[in-house]
Tab-separated table of C-alpha atoms in Angstrom:
chain	number	residue	atom	x	y	z
I	158	MET	CA	120.982	-62.862	9.270
I	159	GLN	CA	122.718	-66.511	8.046
I	160	TYR	CA	119.038	-67.666	9.078
I	161	ILE	CA	117.486	-65.622	6.628
I	162	LEU	CA	119.705	-66.424	3.762
I	163	SER	CA	119.193	-70.217	4.474
I	164	MET	CA	115.262	-70.125	4.499
I	165	ASN	CA	113.466	-72.189	2.309
I	166	PRO	CA	111.892	-70.749	0.412
I	167	ASN	CA	114.051	-68.265	-0.610
I	168	ILE	CA	112.391	-64.927	1.019
I	169	ASP	CA	114.877	-62.384	-0.785
I	170	LEU	CA	112.934	-63.544	-4.093
I	171	ILE	CA	109.568	-61.755	-2.876
I	172	GLY	CA	111.323	-58.363	-2.850
I	173	ASP	CA	110.369	-58.367	-6.588
I	174	PRO	CA	106.837	-56.895	-7.048
I	175	THR	CA	106.197	-59.005	-10.301
I	176	ARG	CA	107.185	-62.369	-8.575
I	177	ARG	CA	104.950	-61.270	-5.668
I	178	CYS	CA	102.074	-60.707	-8.160
I	179	MET	CA	102.938	-64.252	-9.646
I	180	LEU	CA	102.817	-65.767	-6.110
I	181	ALA	CA	99.469	-63.635	-5.178
I	182	LEU	CA	97.881	-65.409	-8.576
I	183	LEU	CA	98.856	-68.976	-7.915
I	184	ALA	CA	97.621	-68.265	-4.451
I	185	VAL	CA	94.026	-67.559	-5.636
I	186	GLU	CA	94.247	-69.422	-9.037
I	187	GLY	CA	95.843	-72.802	-7.934
I	188	GLU	CA	97.803	-73.051	-11.507
I	189	VAL	CA	98.999	-70.745	-14.110
I	190	CYS	CA	100.824	-71.800	-17.047
I	191	VAL	CA	103.619	-69.234	-18.754
I	192	CYS	CA	101.939	-68.056	-21.476
I	193	GLU	CA	98.824	-67.206	-19.041
I	194	PHE	CA	101.113	-65.186	-16.760
I	195	VAL	CA	102.475	-63.640	-20.217
I	196	ALA	CA	98.622	-62.429	-20.243
I	197	ALA	CA	97.941	-61.570	-16.951
I	198	LEU	CA	100.960	-59.814	-16.324
I	199	GLU	CA	101.688	-57.946	-19.924
I	200	GLU	CA	105.317	-58.938	-19.620
I	201	LEU	CA	107.175	-60.431	-22.187
I	202	GLN	CA	107.711	-64.302	-22.173
I	203	PRO	CA	111.365	-64.366	-21.352
I	204	SER	CA	111.023	-62.023	-18.603
I	205	VAL	CA	107.925	-64.074	-17.179
I	206	SER	CA	109.942	-67.585	-17.657
I	207	ARG	CA	113.484	-65.935	-15.527
I	208	HIS	CA	110.858	-65.025	-12.571
I	209	LEU	CA	109.234	-68.047	-12.909
I	210	GLY	CA	112.500	-69.986	-12.852
I	211	LEU	CA	114.038	-67.936	-9.751
I	212	LEU	CA	110.562	-68.870	-8.032
I	213	ARG	CA	110.939	-72.358	-8.518
I	214	ASP	CA	114.895	-72.847	-7.963
I	215	GLY	CA	113.833	-70.717	-4.846
I	216	GLY	CA	111.710	-73.049	-3.568
I	217	TRP	CA	108.454	-71.149	-4.075
I	218	ILE	CA	106.692	-72.806	-6.714
I	219	THR	CA	106.724	-76.406	-8.611
I	220	SER	CA	106.116	-77.160	-12.151
I	221	ARG	CA	104.367	-79.865	-14.354
I	222	ARG	CA	104.786	-80.548	-17.965
I	223	GLN	CA	101.592	-81.412	-20.084
I	224	GLY	CA	102.736	-81.631	-23.852
I	225	THR	CA	104.432	-78.386	-24.479
I	226	TRP	CA	102.354	-76.324	-21.694
I	227	ILE	CA	104.203	-76.122	-18.465
I	228	HIS	CA	101.867	-75.247	-15.551
I	229	TYR	CA	103.144	-73.914	-12.501
I	230	ARG	CA	101.753	-74.280	-8.846
I	231	LEU	CA	102.999	-73.126	-5.521
I	232	ALA	CA	105.196	-75.624	-3.450
I	233	ARG	CA	104.418	-77.342	-0.276
I	234	LEU	CA	105.343	-74.764	1.911
I	235	PRO	CA	105.825	-74.047	5.491
I	236	LYS	CA	103.431	-72.217	7.647
I	237	TRP	CA	105.394	-68.585	7.646
I	238	ALA	CA	105.221	-68.810	3.811
I	239	GLN	CA	101.421	-69.798	3.857
I	240	THR	CA	100.913	-66.799	6.024
I	241	LEU	CA	103.096	-64.564	4.005
I	242	LEU	CA	101.150	-65.351	0.631
I	243	GLY	CA	98.079	-64.777	2.618
I	244	ALA	CA	99.441	-61.270	3.146
I	245	LEU	CA	100.501	-60.924	-0.751
I	246	VAL	CA	96.494	-61.687	-1.241
I	247	SER	CA	95.012	-59.680	1.226
I	248	GLY	CA	96.743	-56.455	0.043
I	249	GLY	CA	100.925	-56.960	-0.236
I	250	VAL	CA	99.767	-57.148	-3.945
I	251	ALA	CA	97.959	-53.640	-4.625
I	252	PRO	CA	94.306	-55.309	-4.986
I	253	ASP	CA	93.835	-53.303	-8.438
I	254	VAL	CA	97.068	-54.864	-9.436
I	255	LEU	CA	95.792	-58.636	-8.518
I	256	ARG	CA	92.218	-57.415	-9.611
I	257	ASP	CA	93.244	-56.552	-13.069
I	258	ALA	CA	95.940	-59.229	-13.475
I	259	ARG	CA	92.684	-62.085	-12.567
I	260	ARG	CA	90.759	-60.360	-15.260
I	261	ARG	CA	93.405	-60.509	-18.063
I	262	LEU	CA	93.808	-64.361	-17.000
I	263	THR	CA	90.331	-64.831	-17.106
I	264	ALA	CA	89.992	-62.761	-20.211
I	265	PHE	CA	92.758	-64.595	-22.076
I	266	CYS	CA	91.431	-66.874	-24.790
I	267	GLY	CA	94.422	-69.315	-24.654
I	268	ARG	CA	93.147	-70.379	-21.043
I	269	ARG	CA	92.771	-73.927	-20.244
I	270	GLN	CA	90.313	-75.605	-18.116
I	271	ARG	CA	92.265	-77.323	-15.076
I	272	THR	CA	91.827	-80.800	-14.141
I	273	LEU	CA	93.817	-80.523	-10.972
I	274	GLY	CA	92.624	-79.047	-7.669
I	275	ARG	CA	94.803	-76.094	-6.220
I	276	ALA	CA	98.218	-76.837	-4.491
I	277	ALA	CA	98.524	-77.557	-0.729
């Protein structure tokens, strides 16, 4: 039990369906900002920001600022966490939920073109 509590990234954080969907989106999209998550997940901004803060503090994601925009991407993760992300994308997040979130993300009028590649 002590090993699980000290895992980095913190595995307990993926117990929440919203955070699982966020991680799956980052795994397939590479980088997403707060306003894009709000559109993709149809969640309120304070809720999205709280989930992102937990994922960042838990070691799953990193952020970078570009002007007023804060962009999130996956952190460098150990192999077990990468395998888990693959499982989320492959069905751990319901395919229709992930598909609909990606559709809303693509349709979001504020979506900016990314100049950086996917996180490793």
